[in-house]
Structure formats: C-alpha cells, structure tokens
Amino acid sequence: MKNIIITGASRGIGFDTAVILARQGHRVLALSRNEEGLRALKKEAGEQLDFMAFDLLKPDAGALLEKVRPMEQVDVLINNAGYLLKKPFEEITNTDWSRAFGVNFFGPAHLMQILRPFLEKSGEAHILNIGSMGGYQGSAKFPGLSGYSASKAAISNLTECLAEEWKEKKVACNCLCLGAVQTEMLAEAFPGLQAPVSSEKMGEFLAYFATSGHRFFNGKVLPVSVSTP
Ligand SMILES: NC(=O)c1ccc[n+]([C@@H]2O[C@H](COP(=O)([O-])OP(=O)(O)OC[C@H]3O[C@@H](n4cnc5c(N)ncnc54)[C@H](OP(=O)(O)O)[C@@H]3O)[C@@H](O)[C@H]2O)c1
C-alpha cells in the first residue's frame, strides 16, 4: 500500500487514475480546484481516497502540508493536472504564458519542492510527470499548441535534471508524454477528434506505471502514443 498524491483528479485521466489506485488499496490524496469533481471522485473511489481543493496557480503550501503531514511519507506524486493553451503563437499574451507554464511547469515544480521531505522518507519514491507528445523532441507538431507544448517540454527536461539531483535520495522521476486521449480537454480543444485511447485505459496504464515504473526507469521521458511521432 503506497501513499499517493495526484493532481488534476477532478476529471479526465487524473480522475480515472485516482479511482483505480484507490480501489487497489493505495492511500490517495487527490488535488484539483473543482470540489464538485473531487466529491464525485470520492464517491467512485471510496474511503481510501481523500481530497483537497488546490489551485496550482495560487498554491497554499501551508494547507497542503497540514493535509500531508499525517501521511508521514509520500511514495508517489503524479503531476497530472494540465492546462491546454490553444492559440496561434503571435496571439499568446503574457497571461496565457503564465497560465500554461503555471499549471504545466511552475505548479508541479513547486509541489516537488514542498513535498521533497515526504518523498525522501519513502526510500523508493516515484514522481510521475505527465507531459505531452507535443513537448517530446522530434514529434509531429500542431499549429496553435506552441505555448502548451513548450510548457510540457519544460517539465520533461526538469524530469531528467531532477532524477539526477535526487537519485541519492531514492526519489525517481519520470515523464510520460501522452498522445491523444479521449477526455473533456481533448474534446474542448479539438471538437470531433476521436482519440485512439480512452481515459479509463490511460488511467490503468498510469496507475501501473506510477506504482512500478521507478523500478525500471529513472530520468526518462517516454512517448506514450500509438501513432507515429
Ligand atoms: N487528453 C489528451 O489528449 C492529452 C494528451 C497529452 C497530454 N495530456 C495531459 O494529460 C493530463 C490530463 O489531461 P486530461 O485530458 O485528463 O485533462 P482535463 O480533462 O482537462 O483535466 C485536467 C485536470 O487538471 C486540473 N487543473 C487544471 N488547472 C488547474 C489548476 N490551476 N490547479 C489545479 N488543477 C488544475 C483540472 O481540475 P480543476 O479544473 O478542478 O482544477 C482537471 O482535473 C494533462 O497534463 C494533459 O496536459 C492529455
């Protein structure tokens, strides 16, 4: 049984991953802004799951630490929350950059910093960052996704650096760069597009990788896509 924190769990891939992990018997703390979504998650996941409203753009570290302290150690952190910015590059404003990098890079980076002492206590911790094929070097790129893809590339790079810095602390760090998955995020950004993978199936894979991947990978940025990059 592992202590797991997952962000972006009020809907989509994070929701499905959290349900699976809690049903497997892990102790899950789910974070997101939307409490209604988190309450629905709790209903599905059962008593192994606790939740807390948390905004990555305005992180309340004190409130989070109060919630985490009784867990004593954190074995898995899944930085899954994401913000998909879709705009031509020339129209991207400073507010857009701040939001995309805030949710996709600065928020996860801050979480990793404040949770470090709890991750260290695990002795075999795993940080799983959720990137995107758009941020994977050499992949096919799509117009309108430059800001989003750049923020995902940043978290991929930080993954490699952090794995090196924290290897003596026994904190592994990997990044999975997802291809299209059928979620509300995808439907909002690309109406009508049918992804080859469901959110539930991706949740199954993430639950497996988050709890086992650190035994085989560290500092790796891995494409998770059934289509050619
Ligand atoms: N779906 C795809 O095709 C696809 C492809 C590649 C990568 N990904 C990545 O996979 C991850 C999950 O994607 P998804 O499709 O499941 O997305 P989604 O349905 O839009 O869910 C995103 C989650 O992130 C949370 N979130 C957004 N802004 C936040 C903030 N400021 N603070 C805290 N939480 C915040 C949302 O919760 P609240 O609104 O409640 O805060 C929500 O639970 C993301 O990192 C995404 O970039 C998805």
Coordinates of N, CA and C and ligand atoms in Angstrom, one line a residue:
M1 N 0.8 -1.2 0.0 CA 0.0 0.0 0.0 C 0.9 1.3 0.0
K2 N 0.7 2.1 -1.0 CA 1.5 3.3 -1.1 C 0.7 4.6 -0.8
N3 N 1.4 5.6 -0.3 CA 0.8 6.9 -0.2 C 1.0 7.7 -1.5
I4 N -0.1 8.1 -2.1 CA 0.0 8.7 -3.4 C -0.7 10.1 -3.5
I5 N -0.1 11.0 -4.1 CA -0.7 12.3 -4.3 C -0.9 12.5 -5.8
I6 N -2.0 12.9 -6.2 CA -2.3 13.1 -7.7 C -3.0 14.4 -7.9
T7 N -2.5 15.2 -8.9 CA -3.1 16.5 -9.2 C -4.0 16.3 -10.4
G8 N -4.9 17.2 -10.6 CA -5.8 17.2 -11.7 C -6.7 16.0 -11.7
A9 N -7.3 15.7 -10.5 CA -8.1 14.5 -10.4 C -9.6 14.7 -10.4
S10 N -10.0 15.9 -10.7 CA -11.5 16.2 -10.7 C -12.2 15.7 -12.0
R11 N -11.4 15.4 -13.0 CA -12.0 14.9 -14.2 C -10.8 14.2 -15.1
G12 N -11.3 13.6 -16.2 CA -10.3 13.1 -17.2 C -9.4 12.0 -16.6
I13 N -8.2 12.0 -17.2 CA -7.2 10.9 -16.9 C -6.9 10.9 -15.4
G14 N -6.8 12.0 -14.8 CA -6.4 12.1 -13.3 C -7.5 11.4 -12.5
F15 N -8.8 11.7 -12.8 CA -9.9 11.1 -12.2 C -9.9 9.6 -12.3
D16 N -9.7 9.1 -13.5 CA -9.7 7.6 -13.7 C -8.5 6.9 -13.0
T17 N -7.3 7.6 -13.1 CA -6.1 7.0 -12.4 C -6.4 6.9 -10.9
A18 N -6.9 8.0 -10.4 CA -7.1 8.1 -8.9 C -8.1 7.0 -8.4
V19 N -9.2 6.8 -9.2 CA -10.1 5.7 -8.8 C -9.5 4.4 -8.8
I20 N -8.7 4.1 -9.8 CA -8.0 2.7 -9.9 C -7.0 2.6 -8.7
L21 N -6.2 3.6 -8.5 CA -5.2 3.5 -7.4 C -5.9 3.3 -6.0
A22 N -7.0 4.0 -5.8 CA -7.7 3.9 -4.5 C -8.3 2.5 -4.4
R23 N -8.9 2.0 -5.5 CA -9.5 0.7 -5.4 C -8.5 -0.4 -5.3
Q24 N -7.3 -0.1 -5.7 CA -6.2 -1.1 -5.5 C -5.7 -1.1 -4.0
G25 N -6.2 -0.2 -3.2 CA -5.9 -0.2 -1.8 C -4.9 0.9 -1.4
H26 N -4.4 1.7 -2.4 CA -3.4 2.7 -2.0 C -4.2 3.9 -1.4
R27 N -3.4 4.6 -0.6 CA -4.0 5.8 0.1 C -3.7 7.0 -0.8
V28 N -4.8 7.5 -1.3 CA -4.7 8.6 -2.4 C -5.2 9.9 -1.9
L29 N -4.3 10.9 -2.1 CA -4.8 12.3 -1.9 C -4.9 13.0 -3.2
A30 N -6.1 13.4 -3.5 CA -6.4 14.0 -4.9 C -6.6 15.5 -4.8
L31 N -5.9 16.2 -5.7 CA -5.9 17.6 -5.7 C -6.4 18.2 -7.0
S32 N -7.2 19.2 -6.9 CA -7.8 20.0 -8.1 C -8.5 21.2 -7.5
R33 N -8.9 22.1 -8.4 CA -9.7 23.2 -7.9 C -11.2 22.9 -7.7
N34 N -11.7 22.1 -8.6 CA -13.2 21.9 -8.6 C -13.6 20.9 -7.6
E35 N -14.2 21.4 -6.4 CA -14.6 20.5 -5.3 C -15.7 19.5 -5.7
E36 N -16.5 20.0 -6.6 CA -17.7 19.1 -7.0 C -17.1 17.9 -7.7
G37 N -16.1 18.1 -8.6 CA -15.5 16.9 -9.3 C -14.8 16.0 -8.3
L38 N -14.2 16.6 -7.3 CA -13.5 15.8 -6.3 C -14.4 15.0 -5.4
R39 N -15.6 15.6 -5.1 CA -16.6 14.9 -4.4 C -17.1 13.7 -5.2
A40 N -17.3 13.9 -6.5 CA -17.8 12.8 -7.4 C -16.7 11.7 -7.4
L41 N -15.4 12.1 -7.4 CA -14.3 11.2 -7.4 C -14.3 10.3 -6.1
K42 N -14.5 11.0 -5.0 CA -14.5 10.3 -3.7 C -15.6 9.3 -3.7
K43 N -16.8 9.6 -4.3 CA -17.9 8.7 -4.3 C -17.5 7.4 -5.1
E44 N -16.8 7.6 -6.2 CA -16.3 6.4 -7.0 C -15.2 5.7 -6.4
A45 N -14.3 6.4 -5.7 CA -13.1 5.8 -5.2 C -13.2 5.1 -3.9
G46 N -14.1 5.7 -3.0 CA -14.2 5.1 -1.7 C -13.3 5.7 -0.6
E47 N -13.3 5.0 0.5 CA -12.6 5.6 1.7 C -11.1 5.7 1.6
Q48 N -10.5 5.0 0.7 CA -9.0 5.1 0.6 C -8.6 6.5 0.0
L49 N -9.6 7.2 -0.5 CA -9.2 8.5 -1.2 C -9.7 9.7 -0.3
D50 N -8.8 10.6 -0.2 CA -9.1 11.9 0.5 C -8.8 13.0 -0.6
F51 N -9.4 14.1 -0.5 CA -9.2 15.2 -1.5 C -9.1 16.5 -0.8
M52 N -8.6 17.4 -1.6 CA -8.4 18.8 -1.2 C -8.4 19.8 -2.4
A53 N -9.2 20.8 -2.2 CA -9.2 21.8 -3.3 C -7.8 22.5 -3.3
F54 N -7.2 22.6 -4.4 CA -5.8 23.1 -4.5 C -5.6 23.7 -5.9
D55 N -5.2 25.0 -5.9 CA -5.0 25.7 -7.2 C -3.5 25.8 -7.5
L56 N -3.1 25.2 -8.5 CA -1.6 25.2 -8.8 C -1.1 26.6 -9.2
L57 N -2.1 27.5 -9.5 CA -1.7 28.9 -9.9 C -1.6 29.8 -8.6
K58 N -2.3 29.3 -7.5 CA -2.2 30.0 -6.2 C -2.0 29.0 -5.1
P59 N -0.9 28.3 -5.1 CA -0.7 27.2 -4.2 C -0.7 27.6 -2.8
D60 N -1.5 26.9 -1.9 CA -1.5 27.2 -0.5 C -0.6 26.0 0.1
A61 N 0.7 26.3 0.2 CA 1.6 25.2 0.7 C 1.3 24.8 2.1
G62 N 0.9 25.8 2.9 CA 0.6 25.5 4.4 C -0.5 24.5 4.5
A63 N -1.6 24.8 3.8 CA -2.8 23.9 3.9 C -2.5 22.5 3.3
L64 N -1.7 22.5 2.3 CA -1.3 21.2 1.7 C -0.5 20.4 2.7
L65 N 0.5 21.1 3.3 CA 1.4 20.4 4.3 C 0.6 19.8 5.5
E66 N -0.4 20.6 5.9 CA -1.3 20.1 7.0 C -1.9 18.8 6.7
K67 N -2.3 18.7 5.4 CA -3.0 17.5 4.9 C -2.0 16.3 4.8
V68 N -0.8 16.7 4.4 CA 0.2 15.6 4.0 C 0.9 15.1 5.3
R69 N 1.1 16.0 6.3 CA 1.8 15.5 7.5 C 1.4 14.2 8.1
P70 N 0.1 14.0 8.3 CA -0.4 12.7 8.9 C 0.0 11.5 8.0
M71 N 0.2 11.8 6.7 CA 0.6 10.6 5.8 C 2.1 10.2 6.1
E72 N 2.8 11.1 6.7 CA 4.3 10.9 7.1 C 5.2 10.7 5.9
Q73 N 4.8 10.0 4.9 CA 5.7 9.9 3.7 C 4.8 9.8 2.5
V74 N 5.4 10.3 1.4 CA 4.7 10.2 0.1 C 5.5 9.3 -0.8
D75 N 4.9 8.2 -1.3 CA 5.6 7.3 -2.1 C 5.5 7.6 -3.6
V76 N 4.4 8.2 -4.0 CA 4.2 8.5 -5.4 C 3.5 9.9 -5.5
L77 N 4.1 10.7 -6.4 CA 3.5 12.0 -6.7 C 3.2 12.0 -8.2
I78 N 2.0 12.2 -8.6 CA 1.6 12.2 -10.0 C 1.2 13.6 -10.4
N79 N 2.1 14.3 -11.1 CA 1.8 15.7 -11.6 C 1.0 15.6 -12.9
N80 N -0.3 15.4 -12.8 CA -1.1 15.1 -13.9 C -1.9 16.4 -14.4
A81 N -2.2 17.3 -13.5 CA -3.0 18.5 -13.9 C -2.4 19.2 -15.1
G82 N -3.3 19.6 -16.0 CA -2.7 20.3 -17.2 C -3.7 21.4 -17.7
Y83 N -3.1 22.3 -18.3 CA -3.9 23.4 -19.0 C -3.5 23.4 -20.5
L84 N -4.5 23.2 -21.3 CA -4.2 23.2 -22.7 C -4.4 24.6 -23.3
L85 N -3.4 25.3 -23.6 CA -3.5 26.6 -24.3 C -3.4 26.4 -25.8
K86 N -4.5 26.8 -26.5 CA -4.5 26.6 -27.9 C -4.7 28.0 -28.6
K87 N -3.7 28.5 -29.1 CA -3.7 29.9 -29.7 C -2.5 30.0 -30.7
P88 N -2.7 30.7 -31.8 CA -1.5 31.0 -32.7 C -0.4 31.7 -31.9
F89 N 0.8 31.4 -32.1 CA 1.9 31.9 -31.3 C 1.9 33.5 -31.2
E90 N 1.6 34.1 -32.4 CA 1.6 35.6 -32.3 C 0.5 36.2 -31.5
E91 N -0.5 35.4 -31.1 CA -1.6 36.0 -30.2 C -1.4 35.6 -28.7
I92 N -0.4 34.9 -28.4 CA -0.2 34.5 -27.0 C 0.2 35.7 -26.1
T93 N -0.6 35.9 -25.1 CA -0.3 37.0 -24.2 C 0.5 36.6 -23.0
N94 N 1.0 37.6 -22.2 CA 1.8 37.2 -21.0 C 0.9 36.4 -20.0
T95 N -0.4 36.7 -20.0 CA -1.3 36.0 -19.1 C -1.4 34.5 -19.6
D96 N -1.5 34.3 -20.9 CA -1.5 33.0 -21.4 C -0.3 32.2 -21.0
W97 N 0.9 32.8 -21.3 CA 2.2 32.1 -20.9 C 2.2 31.8 -19.4
S98 N 1.7 32.7 -18.6 CA 1.8 32.5 -17.1 C 0.9 31.3 -16.8
R99 N -0.3 31.3 -17.4 CA -1.2 30.2 -17.0 C -0.7 28.8 -17.5
A100 N -0.2 28.8 -18.8 CA 0.3 27.5 -19.3 C 1.5 27.0 -18.5
F101 N 2.4 27.9 -18.3 CA 3.6 27.5 -17.5 C 3.3 27.3 -16.0
G102 N 2.3 28.1 -15.6 CA 1.9 28.0 -14.1 C 1.4 26.6 -13.8
V103 N 0.4 26.1 -14.6 CA -0.2 24.8 -14.4 C 0.7 23.7 -14.8
N104 N 1.4 23.8 -15.9 CA 2.1 22.7 -16.5 C 3.6 22.6 -16.0
F105 N 4.1 23.7 -15.5 CA 5.5 23.7 -15.1 C 5.8 24.2 -13.7
F106 N 5.5 25.5 -13.4 CA 5.8 26.1 -12.1 C 5.1 25.4 -11.0
G107 N 3.8 25.1 -11.2 CA 3.0 24.4 -10.2 C 3.6 23.0 -9.8
P108 N 3.8 22.2 -10.8 CA 4.4 20.9 -10.5 C 5.8 21.0 -9.8
A109 N 6.6 22.0 -10.3 CA 8.0 22.2 -9.8 C 7.9 22.6 -8.3
H110 N 6.9 23.5 -8.0 CA 6.7 23.9 -6.6 C 6.3 22.7 -5.7
L111 N 5.4 22.0 -6.2 CA 4.9 20.8 -5.5 C 6.0 19.8 -5.2
M112 N 6.9 19.6 -6.2 CA 8.0 18.7 -5.9 C 8.9 19.2 -4.9
Q113 N 9.1 20.6 -4.8 CA 10.0 21.2 -3.8 C 9.3 21.0 -2.4
I114 N 8.0 21.3 -2.3 CA 7.5 21.3 -0.9 C 7.2 19.9 -0.4
L115 N 7.1 18.9 -1.4 CA 6.9 17.5 -0.9 C 8.2 16.7 -0.8
R116 N 9.3 17.4 -1.1 CA 10.6 16.6 -1.1 C 10.8 15.9 0.2
P117 N 10.7 16.5 1.4 CA 11.0 15.8 2.6 C 10.1 14.5 2.8
F118 N 8.9 14.6 2.3 CA 8.0 13.4 2.4 C 8.3 12.3 1.4
L119 N 8.8 12.8 0.2 CA 9.2 11.8 -0.8 C 10.5 11.1 -0.3
E120 N 11.4 11.9 0.3 CA 12.7 11.3 0.7 C 12.4 10.2 1.8
K121 N 11.4 10.4 2.6 CA 11.1 9.4 3.7 C 10.7 8.0 3.1
S122 N 10.2 8.0 1.8 CA 9.7 6.8 1.3 C 10.8 5.8 1.1
G123 N 12.0 6.2 0.6 CA 13.0 5.3 0.4 C 12.9 4.6 -1.0
E124 N 11.8 4.7 -1.7 CA 11.6 4.3 -3.1 C 10.5 5.1 -3.7
A125 N 10.7 6.4 -3.7 CA 9.6 7.3 -4.2 C 9.7 7.4 -5.7
H126 N 8.5 7.8 -6.3 CA 8.4 8.0 -7.7 C 7.6 9.2 -8.0
I127 N 8.2 10.1 -8.7 CA 7.5 11.3 -9.2 C 7.2 11.0 -10.7
L128 N 5.9 11.0 -11.0 CA 5.5 10.8 -12.4 C 4.9 12.1 -13.0
N129 N 5.6 12.7 -13.9 CA 5.1 13.9 -14.5 C 4.4 13.5 -15.8
I130 N 3.3 14.2 -16.1 CA 2.5 13.9 -17.3 C 2.8 15.0 -18.3
G131 N 3.6 14.6 -19.3 CA 3.9 15.5 -20.4 C 3.0 15.3 -21.6
S132 N 3.4 15.7 -22.7 CA 2.6 15.5 -23.9 C 3.5 15.3 -25.1
M133 N 3.0 14.5 -26.1 CA 3.8 14.3 -27.3 C 4.2 15.6 -28.0
G134 N 3.3 16.6 -27.8 CA 3.7 18.0 -28.3 C 5.0 18.5 -27.8
G135 N 5.3 18.1 -26.5 CA 6.6 18.6 -25.9 C 7.7 17.6 -26.0
Y136 N 7.5 16.5 -26.8 CA 8.5 15.5 -27.0 C 9.4 15.8 -28.2
Q137 N 10.6 15.8 -28.0 CA 11.6 16.3 -29.1 C 11.4 15.4 -30.3
G138 N 11.2 16.0 -31.5 CA 11.2 15.3 -32.7 C 9.8 14.8 -33.1
S139 N 8.8 15.0 -32.3 CA 7.4 14.6 -32.6 C 6.8 15.5 -33.6
A140 N 5.7 15.0 -34.2 CA 4.9 15.9 -35.1 C 4.3 17.0 -34.3
K141 N 4.3 18.2 -34.8 CA 3.8 19.4 -34.1 C 2.5 19.9 -34.7
F142 N 1.6 20.5 -33.9 CA 0.3 21.0 -34.4 C 0.2 22.5 -34.2
P143 N -0.3 23.2 -35.2 CA -0.4 24.7 -35.1 C -1.3 25.0 -33.9
G144 N -0.9 26.1 -33.2 CA -1.8 26.5 -32.1 C -1.4 26.0 -30.7
L145 N -0.4 25.0 -30.8 CA -0.1 24.4 -29.5 C 1.3 24.7 -29.0
S146 N 1.9 25.9 -29.5 CA 3.3 26.2 -29.2 C 3.5 26.4 -27.7
G147 N 2.6 27.3 -27.1 CA 2.7 27.6 -25.7 C 2.5 26.4 -24.8
Y148 N 1.5 25.6 -25.1 CA 1.3 24.3 -24.3 C 2.5 23.4 -24.5
S149 N 2.9 23.2 -25.7 CA 4.0 22.2 -26.0 C 5.3 22.7 -25.3
A150 N 5.6 24.0 -25.3 CA 6.8 24.5 -24.7 C 6.8 24.2 -23.2
S151 N 5.6 24.4 -22.6 CA 5.5 24.2 -21.1 C 5.6 22.7 -20.8
K152 N 5.2 21.8 -21.7 CA 5.3 20.4 -21.5 C 6.8 19.9 -21.7
A153 N 7.4 20.6 -22.7 CA 8.8 20.3 -22.9 C 9.7 20.7 -21.7
A154 N 9.2 21.8 -21.0 CA 10.0 22.2 -19.8 C 9.9 21.2 -18.7
I155 N 8.7 20.6 -18.5 CA 8.6 19.6 -17.4 C 9.3 18.3 -17.8
S156 N 9.4 18.0 -19.1 CA 10.2 16.9 -19.5 C 11.6 17.0 -19.1
N157 N 12.1 18.2 -19.4 CA 13.6 18.5 -19.1 C 13.8 18.5 -17.7
L158 N 12.9 19.1 -16.9 CA 13.1 19.1 -15.4 C 13.1 17.7 -14.9
T159 N 12.4 16.8 -15.5 CA 12.3 15.4 -15.0 C 13.7 14.8 -15.1
E160 N 14.4 15.0 -16.2 CA 15.7 14.5 -16.4 C 16.7 15.0 -15.4
C161 N 16.6 16.3 -15.2 CA 17.6 17.0 -14.2 C 17.3 16.5 -12.8
L162 N 16.0 16.5 -12.4 CA 15.7 16.1 -11.0 C 16.1 14.7 -10.7
A163 N 15.9 13.8 -11.7 CA 16.2 12.4 -11.4 C 17.7 12.3 -11.0
E164 N 18.5 13.1 -11.7 CA 20.0 13.1 -11.4 C 20.2 13.7 -10.0
E165 N 19.6 14.9 -9.7 CA 19.8 15.6 -8.4 C 19.3 14.8 -7.2
W166 N 18.2 14.0 -7.4 CA 17.6 13.3 -6.3 C 17.9 11.8 -6.3
K167 N 18.8 11.3 -7.1 CA 18.9 9.9 -7.1 C 19.5 9.3 -5.8
E168 N 20.3 10.1 -5.1 CA 20.8 9.6 -3.8 C 19.7 9.6 -2.8
K169 N 18.7 10.4 -3.0 CA 17.6 10.5 -2.0 C 16.6 9.4 -2.3
K170 N 16.9 8.6 -3.3 CA 16.0 7.5 -3.7 C 14.6 8.0 -4.1
V171 N 14.6 9.1 -4.8 CA 13.4 9.7 -5.4 C 13.6 9.6 -6.9
A172 N 12.9 8.7 -7.6 CA 12.9 8.6 -9.0 C 12.0 9.6 -9.7
C173 N 12.3 10.0 -10.9 CA 11.4 10.9 -11.6 C 11.3 10.6 -13.1
N174 N 10.1 10.3 -13.6 CA 10.0 10.0 -15.0 C 8.8 10.9 -15.6
C175 N 8.9 11.0 -16.9 CA 7.8 11.8 -17.5 C 7.2 11.0 -18.7
L176 N 5.9 10.8 -18.7 CA 5.2 10.2 -19.8 C 4.6 11.2 -20.7
C177 N 5.0 11.2 -21.9 CA 4.5 12.2 -22.9 C 3.3 11.5 -23.6
L178 N 2.1 11.9 -23.3 CA 0.9 11.3 -23.8 C 0.5 11.8 -25.2
G179 N 0.1 10.8 -26.0 CA -0.6 11.2 -27.3 C -2.1 11.4 -27.0
A180 N -2.9 11.5 -28.0 CA -4.3 11.9 -27.8 C -5.0 10.9 -26.9
V181 N -5.7 11.4 -25.9 CA -6.6 10.5 -25.1 C -8.0 11.2 -25.0
Q182 N -9.0 10.3 -25.1 CA -10.4 10.9 -25.2 C -10.8 11.4 -23.8
T183 N -10.7 12.7 -23.7 CA -11.1 13.4 -22.4 C -11.8 14.7 -22.8
E184 N -12.3 15.4 -21.7 CA -13.0 16.7 -22.0 C -12.0 17.7 -22.5
M185 N -10.8 17.6 -22.1 CA -9.7 18.6 -22.5 C -9.6 18.4 -24.1
L186 N -9.5 17.2 -24.5 CA -9.3 16.9 -26.0 C -10.5 17.4 -26.7
A187 N -11.7 17.1 -26.2 CA -13.0 17.4 -26.9 C -13.1 18.9 -27.0
E188 N -12.7 19.6 -25.9 CA -12.9 21.1 -25.9 C -11.9 21.7 -27.0
A189 N -10.7 21.2 -27.0 CA -9.7 21.7 -27.9 C -9.8 21.3 -29.4
F190 N -10.2 20.1 -29.6 CA -10.4 19.5 -30.9 C -11.7 18.8 -31.1
P191 N -12.8 19.6 -31.2 CA -14.1 19.0 -31.3 C -14.2 18.0 -32.4
G192 N -14.8 16.9 -32.2 CA -14.9 15.9 -33.3 C -13.8 14.9 -33.4
L193 N -12.6 15.3 -32.8 CA -11.5 14.3 -32.9 C -11.7 13.1 -32.1
Q194 N -11.5 11.9 -32.6 CA -11.6 10.7 -31.9 C -10.3 10.2 -31.5
A195 N -10.0 10.1 -30.2 CA -8.6 9.6 -29.8 C -8.6 8.1 -29.8
P196 N -7.5 7.5 -30.0 CA -7.4 6.0 -30.1 C -7.4 5.4 -28.7
V197 N -7.3 6.2 -27.6 CA -7.2 5.6 -26.3 C -8.2 6.3 -25.4
S198 N -8.9 5.5 -24.6 CA -9.9 6.1 -23.6 C -9.2 6.6 -22.4
S199 N -9.8 7.5 -21.6 CA -9.3 8.0 -20.4 C -9.1 6.8 -19.4
E200 N -10.1 5.9 -19.4 CA -10.0 4.8 -18.4 C -8.8 3.9 -18.7
K201 N -8.6 3.6 -20.0 CA -7.4 2.8 -20.4 C -6.1 3.5 -20.0
M202 N -6.0 4.8 -20.3 CA -4.8 5.5 -19.9 C -4.7 5.5 -18.4
G203 N -5.8 5.6 -17.7 CA -5.7 5.6 -16.2 C -5.2 4.3 -15.7
E204 N -5.5 3.2 -16.4 CA -5.0 1.9 -16.0 C -3.5 1.8 -16.1
F205 N -3.0 2.4 -17.3 CA -1.6 2.4 -17.6 C -0.8 3.3 -16.6
L206 N -1.4 4.5 -16.3 CA -0.7 5.4 -15.4 C -0.7 4.8 -14.0
A207 N -1.7 4.2 -13.6 CA -1.7 3.6 -12.2 C -0.6 2.5 -12.1
Y208 N -0.5 1.7 -13.2 CA 0.6 0.7 -13.2 C 2.0 1.4 -13.2
F209 N 2.1 2.3 -14.1 CA 3.5 2.9 -14.2 C 3.9 3.7 -13.0
A210 N 2.9 4.4 -12.4 CA 3.2 5.3 -11.2 C 3.7 4.4 -10.1
T211 N 3.1 3.2 -9.9 CA 3.5 2.4 -8.8 C 4.6 1.4 -9.1
S212 N 5.0 1.2 -10.4 CA 6.0 0.2 -10.7 C 7.1 0.8 -11.6
G213 N 6.9 1.8 -12.3 CA 7.8 2.3 -13.3 C 9.2 2.7 -12.8
H214 N 9.3 3.1 -11.5 CA 10.5 3.6 -11.0 C 11.5 2.4 -10.8
R215 N 11.0 1.2 -10.8 CA 11.9 0.0 -10.7 C 12.7 -0.2 -12.0
F216 N 12.2 0.3 -13.1 CA 12.8 0.1 -14.4 C 13.3 1.3 -15.1
F217 N 12.8 2.5 -14.7 CA 13.1 3.8 -15.3 C 13.4 4.8 -14.3
N218 N 14.4 5.7 -14.6 CA 14.6 6.9 -13.8 C 15.2 8.0 -14.8
G219 N 14.6 9.2 -14.7 CA 15.0 10.3 -15.5 C 14.7 10.1 -17.0
K220 N 13.6 9.3 -17.2 CA 13.3 9.0 -18.6 C 12.0 9.8 -19.0
V221 N 12.1 10.3 -20.3 CA 11.0 11.0 -20.9 C 10.5 10.0 -22.0
L222 N 9.3 9.4 -21.8 CA 8.9 8.3 -22.6 C 7.6 8.7 -23.4
P223 N 7.6 8.5 -24.7 CA 6.4 8.8 -25.5 C 5.4 7.6 -25.3
V224 N 4.1 8.0 -25.0 CA 3.1 7.0 -24.8 C 2.0 7.3 -25.9
S225 N 2.2 6.8 -27.1 CA 1.4 7.1 -28.2 C 1.3 5.9 -29.1
V226 N 0.1 5.6 -29.7 CA 0.0 4.5 -30.6 C 0.3 5.0 -32.0
S227 N 0.3 6.3 -32.2 CA 0.6 6.8 -33.6 C 2.1 7.2 -33.8
T228 N 2.5 7.3 -35.0 CA 3.9 7.6 -35.3 C 4.1 9.1 -34.8
P229 N 5.2 9.3 -34.1 CA 5.5 10.7 -33.6 C 5.6 11.8 -34.7
Ligands
LIG1 N1 -6.2 14.3 -23.2 C1 -5.2 14.3 -24.1 O1 -5.3 14.0 -25.3 C2 -3.8 14.6 -23.5 C3 -2.7 14.4 -24.4 C4 -1.5 14.7 -24.0 C5 -1.3 15.1 -22.6 N2 -2.3 15.2 -21.8 C6 -2.1 15.6 -20.4 O2 -2.7 14.7 -19.5 C7 -3.1 15.4 -18.3 C8 -4.5 15.1 -18.1 O3 -5.3 15.6 -19.2 P1 -6.8 15.4 -19.4 O4 -7.1 15.3 -20.8 O5 -7.4 14.5 -18.4 O6 -7.3 16.9 -18.9 P2 -8.6 17.6 -18.3 O7 -9.7 16.7 -18.5 O8 -8.7 19.0 -18.8 O9 -8.2 17.6 -16.7 C9 -7.2 18.5 -16.3 C10 -7.2 18.5 -14.8 O10 -6.3 19.5 -14.4 C11 -6.8 20.2 -13.4 N3 -6.3 21.6 -13.4 C12 -6.4 22.5 -14.4 N4 -5.9 23.7 -13.9 C13 -5.6 23.5 -12.6 C14 -5.1 24.4 -11.6 N5 -4.8 25.7 -11.9 N6 -4.8 23.9 -10.4 C15 -5.1 22.6 -10.1 N7 -5.6 21.7 -11.0 C16 -5.8 22.2 -12.2 C17 -8.3 20.2 -13.6 O11 -9.1 20.3 -12.4 P3 -9.8 21.6 -11.9 O12 -10.4 22.3 -13.1 O13 -10.8 21.1 -10.9 O14 -8.7 22.4 -11.2 C18 -8.5 18.8 -14.2 O15 -8.8 17.9 -13.1 C19 -2.7 16.9 -18.6 O16 -1.5 17.2 -18.0 C20 -2.7 17.0 -20.1 O17 -1.9 18.1 -20.5 C21 -3.6 15.0 -22.2

